[in-house]
Every structure is written in C-alpha cells, then in structure tokens.
Amino acid sequence: MTDVDLLVAGGTIVSTRGRQRLNLGVTEGVVTYLGPERPPAAQVVEADGLLVMPGGVDTHVHLMDPGSTEREDFPTGTAAGAVAGVTTIIEHAHGRPVRTVDDLLEKREYLKNRSAVDFGLAAHAWPGSTEVVADLWAAGICYFKLFTCTTHGVPGHSPAALKAHLEATARVGGVSLIHCEDESLTDAAEQVLRAEGRNDGGLLFEWRNRDAEVVAAAVTGIIARRTGARAVIAHVSHPEVAEYVGRERADGAHLAAESCPQYFLLREDEVLEHGALRKFTPPARMRSSRDESDMWDLLRRGALTHISTDHAPSTLEQKADGDLWDVHFGLPGLDSTMPLLLDAAAREQITYEDVVRVYSRNPARTYGLWPRKGELIVGADADFVLVDPAVRWTLRNEDVISKAGWTPFHGREITGRVVRTYLRGALSARDGEAVASSGRFLPGPGASAPF
Ligand SMILES: [Zn+2]
C-alpha cells in the first residue's frame, strides 16, 4: 500500500449517505485513502469511539476585518470557528464592503496569515452597479450579497434593481445571497413605533415584522425564477418563508434557503428580557416547541437547504451602548453553531448525516467549493473533525473565543463535542484550544471561467 502522512484509524466516518467504520489516510493535505486497510503512516491518530466528519463550511460570516476590529477580527473569529469544528468560511463585512476587483485583491492581500480556516470572500452588490458583476465573479468572489432593504449602511435593492442584478449574474453563472425584508413595510412600522415613542424590546419584532420578510422573500423568489439566476434566501426565520421558497423551487427557480441556529432555538419574546442581546434581523420568531419542531422538520426534509451562523458579533459593552434603535444588529455564532447542530443530532431532531449535509456539503456545493470542500472523499482537502458524540458539556460565555465574549446560548447543555479539528491534514484545534494554523484564500467558482 502507498504510504500516507496521516492515518485516522478506527473512527466512524459520517457522510450524507450514512456512517461507516473506515480508516482515513491523508497525504499532503488531501484525502488519499478511505477504506478498511491500515496503510503505513508517518503519524497515526486513533479515533475509536469517535465520529469523523467533514469540517464545517460556514458560508455567512462577518469578521469586521479590516474595519470594526473592536467587534471581531480574522484571528479571533476564525480561531473560534476552528475550535468549534469549522474549517472553511465565506466572509463579508458591511462596514468595509468589497465592491470592486481592486477591493477584493486588497482584502485578500491584507488577510494573508490572518485566518485559521480556509476562506472565500463575498462582494456587496450596490443597486444599479451591475457593470462590475462579471469582473467580480471572474476575479473569484464566492457570491454577491444583496439587501432588499437599506441595512447596516448598505443600500437596499428595489425589485427593479434586484432584477437587473440577477440578470447580470445569470449571464455569468454567479450566485447571490439575498437578505429579504421589504423596506416599505419595515419603514412604515418604524414610523409608527417611533411616533409612539417605543423603546422596549417588543419593538424589534414589530419593526422587523414577518410580513416584511415574507413579501421580500416571495418577490425575490419570483425574480430569481424569471431571470434564471442562482440565489440564496439568507437567514430564513420561520416556516412560511421556506414555503414560498419551496413553491418557487418547484416551479424551477434555482433557489437555496439558508437558516441559522437562532431561528430554531431562540424565542421571539426573549428580546423583551434581553433587549439588545437579541437584536438581530430578521429577529427570532419561534413562539412554541411546535414552531421549533416545524423548523427541524424543514431542515431534515431539505426545504431549508443549509445552516450558517450569520456571525456578526458585538461585545456586551457595545450591545449596551445606546438604546435598542441604535445598537448594532447581530449575534456571535461561530463558537456555538457546530455544537448546537451536534446536540440536535444527539437529541434526534436531525441526524449526524444531516449535520454533514447542512453545514458542510450543501453550503460547499451552493458556492462552488465542493468537492474540494464539504465532503470526505478521496481527492478532497483533508478538512475534518473528530467528534465525541457522548460527552456532555455546557456552552458558557467564559469559553467564547470570539471577541464578542458572550453567546445567546449561555447555559445550554450540549451533548457531543468536537475534540480535534484538522485543516488540510494539520491540527487546527484540540480540546477547546486553537492550534496555530494557516488558512488559505479560496477563489470562487467563477475564477477560472472565461469572460
Ligand atoms: Zn449577515
């Protein structure tokens, strides 16, 4: 047998198709052997009793670097990810958006040696600036980020602007991640709430209301179908949005539906008690355990196609700086998302195979990073985690590695934990601590395409 650099022996390999006890061989950072034999290896890791899963591929992450690095930066955010079991991210930040090819090249250069995970970058689409679409796609962005409402200082796309953008991306085969809230509906609600002098937590879900999300997602779905463009509805917060996405998909739209743990596990009324620590948008909508089980059902069935963190941290001080109208939107998520998914598998709300599907394979496929990323197959990058599925532990603010320094899931008991993370065959985290590792830039799927 051909020698390998690293052999992971005796573990249970989890794929989307099932679990199998196989040995995994790695040579020069790539999976070169999967099978029952034990090829000679320079290094052997015994993994009896452990699950061997592909590393998390988190495709919606904001690390504020360069930019608001008092909130987060690449070294801290990606270390949090590595410890949790993430090996690939796609990042974009609203404060310093990538709008041109020069912006992309400059950011890529700045991030050299700043990432503990492999990373792709997304660009922000500005309404009316469709002339940059083809060049940005060919330069290697992983997707275009769009808003239907002016948010975080980024102007919103009207249906007309959205149509023009999606026509331009359809021509080059590009994909867009679209934040769906209808601006006329959030604006109208805001005017009423401000006139009433409202400043309580309850304003959040009246302002960022369900109608606004459903209307924008439905319009986006129609335009995506009619232009033939590939698009992802960002952070689907409740089942009704997934229904509209499902209808358009059944009619031929190339639509994916992303969701995040906060839309499964946090309740709508928590903002009344926790205020700014639950300020993110769309906000939490779950009102009952019935709602929660509906979301898990949609995830199992594939109506929700994948999970991301939408990691957008602020520290406790930053969250306390101003009233609910003024403080930043967003939650930290890189520390907690893989643990919460493993716990959902331990609780049998989903399976471990589902975890691989929704947090590795599907997101990698959606943005053209598969099969190099997202699945443990011969020829793929050896990005994987060793999971002890039985260990019980508690998510705590004290253990958060993100600069946020807190988690909305503080105190939640978790069953199952990533004990080691490997990036291209090199250890990147062990037992809750990051090990120095060097993430590489991942060009998007359009990078080599002619234009
Ligand atoms: Zn986001």
Short mmCIF file of C-alpha atoms and ligand atoms in Angstrom, two decimals:
data_model
loop_
_atom_site.label_atom_id
_atom_site.label_comp_id
_atom_site.label_asym_id
_atom_site.label_seq_id
_atom_site.Cartn_x
_atom_site.Cartn_y
_atom_site.Cartn_z
CA MET A 1 0.00 0.00 0.00
CA THR A 2 1.11 3.53 -0.61
CA ASP A 3 2.29 5.34 2.49
CA VAL A 4 0.27 8.24 3.87
CA ASP A 5 1.33 11.20 6.03
CA LEU A 6 -1.53 10.83 8.49
CA LEU A 7 -3.85 7.94 9.24
CA VAL A 8 -7.03 8.41 11.28
CA ALA A 9 -7.78 4.88 12.38
CA GLY A 10 -10.86 3.23 13.84
CA GLY A 11 -13.24 6.18 13.66
CA THR A 12 -16.73 6.24 12.19
CA ILE A 13 -16.77 8.31 9.01
CA VAL A 14 -20.00 10.27 8.61
CA SER A 15 -21.19 11.22 5.13
CA THR A 16 -24.57 12.38 3.87
CA ARG A 17 -25.28 8.77 2.95
CA GLY A 18 -24.52 7.11 6.24
CA ARG A 19 -21.89 6.12 8.79
CA GLN A 20 -19.14 3.59 8.27
CA ARG A 21 -16.14 2.49 10.26
CA LEU A 22 -13.24 3.27 7.90
CA ASN A 23 -9.68 4.46 8.13
CA LEU A 24 -8.86 7.82 6.60
CA GLY A 25 -5.46 8.49 5.04
CA VAL A 26 -4.10 11.94 4.27
CA THR A 27 -1.16 12.87 2.06
CA GLU A 28 -0.05 16.45 1.50
CA GLY A 29 -3.28 17.78 2.95
CA VAL A 30 -5.56 15.75 0.71
CA VAL A 31 -7.64 12.65 1.44
CA THR A 32 -5.84 9.84 -0.37
CA TYR A 33 -7.27 6.75 1.31
CA LEU A 34 -10.65 5.72 2.72
CA GLY A 35 -11.09 2.09 3.49
CA PRO A 36 -10.65 -0.83 5.86
CA GLU A 37 -6.87 -1.23 5.49
CA ARG A 38 -4.14 0.46 7.52
CA PRO A 39 -1.67 1.94 5.05
CA PRO A 40 1.76 2.74 6.54
CA ALA A 41 1.62 6.23 8.01
CA ALA A 42 4.09 8.75 9.38
CA GLN A 43 1.51 9.67 12.03
CA VAL A 44 -1.48 7.72 13.34
CA VAL A 45 -4.43 9.14 15.26
CA GLU A 46 -6.57 6.51 16.97
CA ALA A 47 -10.22 7.51 16.70
CA ASP A 48 -12.08 4.56 18.22
CA GLY A 49 -15.46 5.68 19.50
CA LEU A 50 -15.23 8.99 17.67
CA LEU A 51 -17.13 10.31 14.66
CA VAL A 52 -15.02 11.62 11.80
CA MET A 53 -16.95 14.33 10.00
CA PRO A 54 -16.04 16.90 7.35
CA GLY A 55 -15.23 20.28 8.88
CA GLY A 56 -17.96 22.90 8.98
CA VAL A 57 -18.34 25.12 5.91
CA ASP A 58 -19.86 28.32 7.22
CA THR A 59 -20.82 30.50 4.29
CA HIS A 60 -22.31 33.55 6.03
CA VAL A 61 -19.78 35.12 8.38
CA HIS A 62 -18.90 38.74 9.23
CA LEU A 63 -15.47 39.22 10.82
CA MET A 64 -15.25 43.05 10.55
CA ASP A 65 -11.60 42.84 9.47
CA PRO A 66 -10.45 45.22 8.11
CA GLY A 67 -13.00 47.56 9.64
CA SER A 68 -14.60 47.41 13.07
CA THR A 69 -11.97 45.13 14.60
CA GLU A 70 -13.05 46.16 18.09
CA ARG A 71 -16.03 43.87 17.38
CA GLU A 72 -14.12 40.96 15.80
CA ASP A 73 -11.14 40.22 13.61
CA PHE A 74 -9.97 37.32 11.45
CA PRO A 75 -7.58 35.75 14.01
CA THR A 76 -10.19 35.66 16.81
CA GLY A 77 -13.23 34.81 14.70
CA THR A 78 -11.51 32.01 12.79
CA ALA A 79 -9.94 30.59 15.98
CA ALA A 80 -13.46 30.40 17.42
CA GLY A 81 -14.52 28.59 14.27
CA ALA A 82 -11.60 26.13 14.35
CA VAL A 83 -12.31 25.18 17.96
CA ALA A 84 -15.99 24.64 17.19
CA GLY A 85 -15.15 22.49 14.15
CA VAL A 86 -15.28 24.92 11.22
CA THR A 87 -12.61 24.61 8.52
CA THR A 88 -13.98 26.88 5.77
CA ILE A 89 -15.82 30.20 5.84
CA ILE A 90 -17.08 32.69 3.32
CA GLU A 91 -16.75 36.16 4.76
CA HIS A 92 -18.09 39.63 4.01
CA ALA A 93 -18.36 42.75 6.16
CA HIS A 94 -20.78 45.62 5.64
CA GLY A 95 -18.50 48.28 7.16
CA ARG A 96 -15.76 47.77 4.54
CA PRO A 97 -17.59 46.15 1.65
CA VAL A 98 -15.86 44.61 -1.36
CA ARG A 99 -17.40 46.45 -4.31
CA THR A 100 -14.67 46.19 -6.97
CA VAL A 101 -11.97 43.78 -8.09
CA ASP A 102 -9.38 46.09 -6.51
CA ASP A 103 -11.22 45.89 -3.18
CA LEU A 104 -11.13 42.10 -3.43
CA LEU A 105 -7.41 41.94 -4.21
CA GLU A 106 -6.61 44.39 -1.43
CA LYS A 107 -8.65 42.45 1.14
CA ARG A 108 -7.17 39.14 0.06
CA GLU A 109 -3.66 40.56 0.45
CA TYR A 110 -4.48 42.09 3.87
CA LEU A 111 -5.83 38.76 5.12
CA LYS A 112 -2.65 36.81 4.36
CA ASN A 113 -1.69 34.94 7.55
CA ARG A 114 -4.75 36.25 9.44
CA SER A 115 -7.07 33.26 9.07
CA ALA A 116 -7.08 29.96 10.96
CA VAL A 117 -9.50 28.45 8.43
CA ASP A 118 -9.65 28.44 4.64
CA PHE A 119 -11.75 31.36 3.46
CA GLY A 120 -13.59 32.69 0.46
CA LEU A 121 -14.81 36.26 0.19
CA ALA A 122 -18.13 37.69 -0.98
CA ALA A 123 -18.77 41.06 -2.63
CA HIS A 124 -21.56 43.52 -1.84
CA ALA A 125 -23.79 44.40 -4.77
CA TRP A 126 -24.82 48.05 -4.95
CA PRO A 127 -28.16 48.86 -6.63
CA GLY A 128 -27.51 49.92 -10.21
CA SER A 129 -23.86 48.80 -10.28
CA THR A 130 -24.34 45.76 -12.47
CA GLU A 131 -21.34 46.68 -14.63
CA VAL A 132 -18.96 45.20 -12.01
CA VAL A 133 -20.75 41.84 -11.75
CA ALA A 134 -18.87 39.92 -14.44
CA ASP A 135 -15.42 41.14 -13.36
CA LEU A 136 -16.00 40.43 -9.66
CA TRP A 137 -17.28 36.95 -10.42
CA ALA A 138 -14.29 36.21 -12.65
CA ALA A 139 -11.92 37.60 -10.01
CA GLY A 140 -13.02 34.89 -7.59
CA ILE A 141 -15.69 36.10 -5.20
CA CYS A 142 -17.87 33.29 -3.84
CA TYR A 143 -21.15 35.24 -4.02
CA PHE A 144 -22.79 38.65 -4.19
CA LYS A 145 -24.53 39.89 -1.03
CA LEU A 146 -27.65 41.98 -1.53
CA PHE A 147 -30.20 43.62 0.70
CA THR A 148 -33.79 44.34 -0.25
CA CYS A 149 -33.82 47.00 2.48
CA THR A 150 -31.17 49.54 3.43
CA THR A 151 -29.38 47.83 6.33
CA HIS A 152 -26.02 48.26 8.09
CA GLY A 153 -25.35 51.24 5.77
CA VAL A 154 -25.72 49.18 2.60
CA PRO A 155 -28.48 50.47 0.27
CA GLY A 156 -31.38 48.14 -0.50
CA HIS A 157 -32.33 46.79 -3.92
CA SER A 158 -35.80 47.60 -5.27
CA PRO A 159 -37.40 44.80 -7.29
CA ALA A 160 -36.17 46.58 -10.45
CA ALA A 161 -32.59 46.79 -9.17
CA LEU A 162 -32.75 43.18 -7.99
CA LYS A 163 -33.95 42.09 -11.43
CA ALA A 164 -31.08 43.93 -13.16
CA HIS A 165 -28.55 42.38 -10.77
CA LEU A 166 -29.89 38.85 -11.15
CA GLU A 167 -29.96 39.19 -14.94
CA ALA A 168 -26.29 40.16 -14.81
CA THR A 169 -25.37 37.24 -12.54
CA ALA A 170 -27.40 34.78 -14.62
CA ARG A 171 -25.24 35.72 -17.63
CA VAL A 172 -22.04 34.68 -15.82
CA GLY A 173 -23.42 31.87 -13.66
CA GLY A 174 -22.94 33.85 -10.44
CA VAL A 175 -24.79 33.27 -7.19
CA SER A 176 -26.26 35.84 -4.78
CA LEU A 177 -27.12 35.73 -1.09
CA ILE A 178 -30.13 37.95 -0.53
CA HIS A 179 -31.25 39.48 2.77
CA CYS A 180 -35.04 39.63 2.47
CA GLU A 181 -37.02 42.29 4.32
CA ASP A 182 -39.34 44.63 2.41
CA GLU A 183 -38.20 48.17 3.06
CA SER A 184 -41.61 49.83 2.68
CA LEU A 185 -43.04 47.55 5.37
CA THR A 186 -40.15 47.97 7.84
CA ASP A 187 -40.16 51.76 7.22
CA ALA A 188 -43.90 52.07 7.82
CA ALA A 189 -43.61 50.08 11.05
CA GLU A 190 -40.64 52.16 12.17
CA GLN A 191 -42.56 55.43 11.68
CA VAL A 192 -45.43 54.21 13.85
CA LEU A 193 -43.15 52.81 16.56
CA ARG A 194 -41.06 55.98 16.73
CA ALA A 195 -44.17 58.20 16.81
CA GLU A 196 -45.38 56.16 19.77
CA GLY A 197 -42.03 56.69 21.49
CA ARG A 198 -41.46 52.96 21.73
CA ASN A 199 -38.11 51.87 23.13
CA ASP A 200 -38.98 48.45 24.60
CA GLY A 201 -37.78 45.10 23.33
CA GLY A 202 -41.13 44.39 21.72
CA LEU A 203 -40.47 47.00 19.06
CA LEU A 204 -37.96 44.67 17.36
CA PHE A 205 -40.37 42.08 16.00
CA GLU A 206 -42.99 44.73 15.13
CA TRP A 207 -40.37 46.74 13.22
CA ARG A 208 -38.68 43.76 11.51
CA ASN A 209 -42.04 42.06 11.05
CA ARG A 210 -42.94 38.73 9.48
CA ASP A 211 -44.84 40.34 6.60
CA ALA A 212 -41.73 42.27 5.56
CA GLU A 213 -39.67 39.08 5.35
CA VAL A 214 -42.34 37.02 3.59
CA VAL A 215 -43.05 39.74 0.99
CA ALA A 216 -39.38 40.30 0.17
CA ALA A 217 -38.64 36.55 0.00
CA ALA A 218 -41.64 35.95 -2.27
CA VAL A 219 -40.66 38.81 -4.63
CA THR A 220 -37.04 37.63 -4.64
CA GLY A 221 -38.17 34.10 -5.45
CA ILE A 222 -40.27 35.30 -8.39
CA ILE A 223 -37.44 37.39 -9.81
CA ALA A 224 -34.90 34.60 -9.31
CA ARG A 225 -37.14 32.17 -11.18
CA ARG A 226 -37.86 34.58 -14.03
CA THR A 227 -34.20 35.56 -14.52
CA GLY A 228 -32.91 32.01 -14.10
CA ALA A 229 -30.25 33.28 -11.68
CA ARG A 230 -28.96 31.26 -8.77
CA ALA A 231 -29.83 32.81 -5.43
CA VAL A 232 -29.91 32.00 -1.74
CA ILE A 233 -32.54 33.42 0.59
CA ALA A 234 -30.50 34.46 3.63
CA HIS A 235 -31.40 33.52 7.21
CA VAL A 236 -34.91 32.15 6.75
CA SER A 237 -36.51 32.80 10.13
CA HIS A 238 -39.76 30.85 10.03
CA PRO A 239 -41.60 28.16 8.06
CA GLU A 240 -43.79 30.48 5.98
CA VAL A 241 -40.73 31.91 4.23
CA ALA A 242 -39.50 28.40 3.47
CA GLU A 243 -42.90 27.62 1.91
CA TYR A 244 -42.56 30.45 -0.62
CA VAL A 245 -39.03 29.36 -1.45
CA GLY A 246 -40.26 25.80 -1.90
CA ARG A 247 -43.00 26.91 -4.31
CA GLU A 248 -40.59 28.85 -6.50
CA ARG A 249 -38.14 25.98 -6.45
CA ALA A 250 -40.89 23.58 -7.52
CA ASP A 251 -41.55 25.96 -10.43
CA GLY A 252 -37.91 25.82 -11.50
CA ALA A 253 -36.16 28.57 -9.53
CA HIS A 254 -32.51 27.89 -8.60
CA LEU A 255 -33.08 28.90 -5.00
CA ALA A 256 -31.48 27.76 -1.78
CA ALA A 257 -32.77 28.60 1.69
CA GLU A 258 -30.24 29.30 4.44
CA SER A 259 -31.14 29.35 8.11
CA CYS A 260 -29.23 29.75 11.40
CA PRO A 261 -29.48 28.21 14.88
CA GLN A 262 -31.04 31.37 16.33
CA TYR A 263 -34.16 30.73 14.21
CA PHE A 264 -34.57 27.28 15.73
CA LEU A 265 -33.60 27.80 19.34
CA LEU A 266 -34.26 31.39 20.41
CA ARG A 267 -37.80 32.58 21.09
CA GLU A 268 -39.43 35.75 19.81
CA ASP A 269 -40.20 37.07 23.29
CA GLU A 270 -36.62 36.75 24.63
CA VAL A 271 -35.94 40.28 23.36
CA LEU A 272 -38.35 41.59 26.00
CA GLU A 273 -35.95 40.40 28.70
CA HIS A 274 -32.58 40.52 26.92
CA GLY A 275 -33.05 43.63 24.76
CA ALA A 276 -30.06 44.36 22.52
CA LEU A 277 -28.59 40.88 23.16
CA ARG A 278 -31.43 39.59 20.99
CA LYS A 279 -31.25 42.38 18.40
CA PHE A 280 -30.63 40.73 15.05
CA THR A 281 -32.67 40.80 11.88
CA PRO A 282 -34.80 39.08 10.86
CA PRO A 283 -35.37 38.53 14.58
CA ALA A 284 -36.18 35.26 16.37
CA ARG A 285 -39.75 34.21 15.52
CA MET A 286 -40.22 30.93 17.41
CA ARG A 287 -43.11 31.03 19.89
CA SER A 288 -43.50 27.36 20.86
CA SER A 289 -41.81 23.99 20.76
CA ARG A 290 -44.22 23.19 17.91
CA ASP A 291 -42.66 26.04 15.89
CA GLU A 292 -39.21 24.67 16.66
CA SER A 293 -40.05 21.16 15.56
CA ASP A 294 -41.51 22.57 12.32
CA MET A 295 -38.14 24.21 11.61
CA TRP A 296 -36.18 20.99 12.31
CA ASP A 297 -38.60 19.16 10.04
CA LEU A 298 -37.95 21.64 7.21
CA LEU A 299 -34.22 21.20 7.70
CA ARG A 300 -34.45 17.40 7.65
CA ARG A 301 -36.59 17.48 4.50
CA GLY A 302 -34.25 19.85 2.68
CA ALA A 303 -36.72 22.75 2.40
CA LEU A 304 -34.11 24.63 4.41
CA THR A 305 -31.01 23.74 2.45
CA HIS A 306 -28.18 24.72 4.76
CA ILE A 307 -27.13 26.34 8.01
CA SER A 308 -24.80 29.27 8.60
CA THR A 309 -24.00 31.32 11.65
CA ASP A 310 -24.57 34.84 10.26
CA HIS A 311 -21.79 35.55 12.80
CA ALA A 312 -21.97 39.32 13.44
CA PRO A 313 -20.62 39.87 16.94
CA SER A 314 -20.61 42.84 19.29
CA THR A 315 -19.24 42.83 22.84
CA LEU A 316 -21.55 43.21 25.82
CA GLU A 317 -20.33 46.83 26.19
CA GLN A 318 -21.09 47.56 22.55
CA LYS A 319 -24.54 46.00 22.93
CA ALA A 320 -25.17 48.25 25.95
CA ASP A 321 -24.04 51.41 24.17
CA GLY A 322 -27.28 53.16 23.19
CA ASP A 323 -30.96 52.27 23.02
CA LEU A 324 -32.44 49.37 21.09
CA TRP A 325 -32.80 51.51 17.95
CA ASP A 326 -29.09 52.41 17.93
CA VAL A 327 -27.07 49.34 18.91
CA HIS A 328 -25.65 47.01 16.24
CA PHE A 329 -27.73 44.21 14.88
CA GLY A 330 -26.23 40.73 15.11
CA LEU A 331 -25.15 37.77 17.22
CA PRO A 332 -21.91 35.85 17.64
CA GLY A 333 -22.31 32.33 16.24
CA LEU A 334 -19.03 30.67 15.24
CA ASP A 335 -18.41 29.32 18.76
CA SER A 336 -21.83 27.74 19.06
CA THR A 337 -23.22 26.62 15.69
CA MET A 338 -21.46 23.25 15.27
CA PRO A 339 -22.06 22.36 18.94
CA LEU A 340 -25.77 23.15 18.58
CA LEU A 341 -26.04 21.02 15.44
CA LEU A 342 -24.24 18.09 17.11
CA ASP A 343 -26.58 18.47 20.06
CA ALA A 344 -29.62 18.46 17.75
CA ALA A 345 -28.28 15.19 16.31
CA ALA A 346 -27.83 13.75 19.82
CA ARG A 347 -31.45 14.76 20.55
CA GLU A 348 -32.51 13.11 17.27
CA GLN A 349 -34.04 16.28 15.86
CA ILE A 350 -31.71 15.69 12.91
CA THR A 351 -29.08 13.02 12.20
CA TYR A 352 -25.28 13.33 12.09
CA GLU A 353 -25.64 12.73 8.35
CA ASP A 354 -27.90 15.81 8.26
CA VAL A 355 -25.23 17.83 10.06
CA VAL A 356 -22.77 16.93 7.29
CA ARG A 357 -25.36 17.78 4.65
CA VAL A 358 -26.47 21.17 6.01
CA TYR A 359 -23.23 22.50 7.48
CA SER A 360 -20.62 21.00 5.12
CA ARG A 361 -21.74 19.52 1.83
CA ASN A 362 -24.68 21.71 0.80
CA PRO A 363 -23.07 25.07 1.59
CA ALA A 364 -19.88 23.99 -0.20
CA ARG A 365 -21.91 22.93 -3.23
CA THR A 366 -24.05 26.07 -3.22
CA TYR A 367 -20.99 28.29 -3.58
CA GLY A 368 -18.89 26.07 -5.84
CA LEU A 369 -16.37 24.89 -3.22
CA TRP A 370 -17.39 21.22 -3.47
CA PRO A 371 -15.89 18.61 -3.93
CA ARG A 372 -12.66 20.16 -2.65
CA LYS A 373 -14.56 21.18 0.48
CA GLY A 374 -17.61 19.79 2.27
CA GLU A 375 -17.17 16.04 1.97
CA LEU A 376 -14.61 13.41 2.96
CA ILE A 377 -13.85 11.71 -0.34
CA VAL A 378 -10.58 10.75 -1.99
CA GLY A 379 -9.16 13.85 -3.65
CA ALA A 380 -10.86 16.34 -1.31
CA ASP A 381 -8.98 18.57 1.12
CA ALA A 382 -8.50 16.71 4.41
CA ASP A 383 -10.64 19.10 6.47
CA PHE A 384 -12.27 17.10 9.22
CA VAL A 385 -13.27 16.99 12.85
CA LEU A 386 -13.17 14.23 15.44
CA VAL A 387 -16.36 14.27 17.49
CA ASP A 388 -17.02 12.59 20.80
CA PRO A 389 -20.78 12.12 20.43
CA ALA A 390 -21.43 11.23 24.06
CA VAL A 391 -19.64 13.91 26.04
CA ARG A 392 -21.90 16.40 27.84
CA TRP A 393 -20.85 19.98 28.42
CA THR A 394 -22.31 23.47 28.72
CA LEU A 395 -21.94 26.47 26.42
CA ARG A 396 -20.67 29.34 28.55
CA ASN A 397 -19.81 32.98 27.94
CA GLU A 398 -16.44 32.39 29.65
CA ASP A 399 -15.39 29.95 26.94
CA VAL A 400 -16.31 32.10 23.94
CA ILE A 401 -13.25 32.81 21.78
CA SER A 402 -14.95 35.39 19.54
CA LYS A 403 -14.24 38.95 20.66
CA ALA A 404 -17.96 39.12 21.49
CA GLY A 405 -17.14 37.28 24.72
CA TRP A 406 -20.70 36.01 25.13
CA THR A 407 -23.23 33.74 23.48
CA PRO A 408 -27.03 33.87 23.42
CA PHE A 409 -26.84 30.15 24.22
CA HIS A 410 -25.00 30.63 27.55
CA GLY A 411 -26.02 27.87 29.97
CA ARG A 412 -27.31 25.49 27.29
CA GLU A 413 -26.32 21.87 27.83
CA ILE A 414 -24.79 20.20 24.80
CA THR A 415 -24.27 16.51 24.05
CA GLY A 416 -21.40 15.86 21.64
CA ARG A 417 -18.25 17.86 21.13
CA VAL A 418 -15.54 18.40 18.57
CA VAL A 419 -12.32 17.23 20.25
CA ARG A 420 -10.00 17.88 17.31
CA THR A 421 -10.18 19.88 14.11
CA TYR A 422 -7.87 19.32 11.12
CA LEU A 423 -7.35 21.74 8.25
CA ARG A 424 -5.81 20.10 5.17
CA GLY A 425 -4.44 17.36 7.41
CA ALA A 426 -2.90 19.70 10.00
CA LEU A 427 -4.29 20.05 13.51
CA SER A 428 -6.07 23.42 13.91
CA ALA A 429 -7.77 22.89 17.29
CA ARG A 430 -7.69 20.42 20.15
CA ASP A 431 -9.92 20.16 23.25
CA GLY A 432 -11.25 23.69 23.14
CA GLU A 433 -8.00 25.40 22.16
CA ALA A 434 -6.93 26.65 18.77
CA VAL A 435 -3.58 25.44 17.42
CA ALA A 436 -1.77 27.87 15.12
CA SER A 437 -2.94 27.10 11.60
CA SER A 438 -2.74 28.86 8.34
CA GLY A 439 -5.92 29.29 6.30
CA ARG A 440 -5.74 29.90 2.57
CA PHE A 441 -7.83 32.04 0.27
CA LEU A 442 -10.35 30.03 -1.76
CA PRO A 443 -11.25 31.50 -5.13
CA GLY A 444 -14.91 31.23 -6.06
CA PRO A 445 -16.15 29.03 -8.90
CA GLY A 446 -16.11 31.83 -11.50
CA ALA A 447 -12.39 32.48 -11.03
CA SER A 448 -11.19 30.36 -13.89
CA ALA A 449 -14.18 30.97 -16.15
CA PRO A 450 -13.58 32.94 -19.34
CA PHE A 451 -15.39 36.24 -19.73
ZN ZN B 1 -25.30 38.54 7.71
#
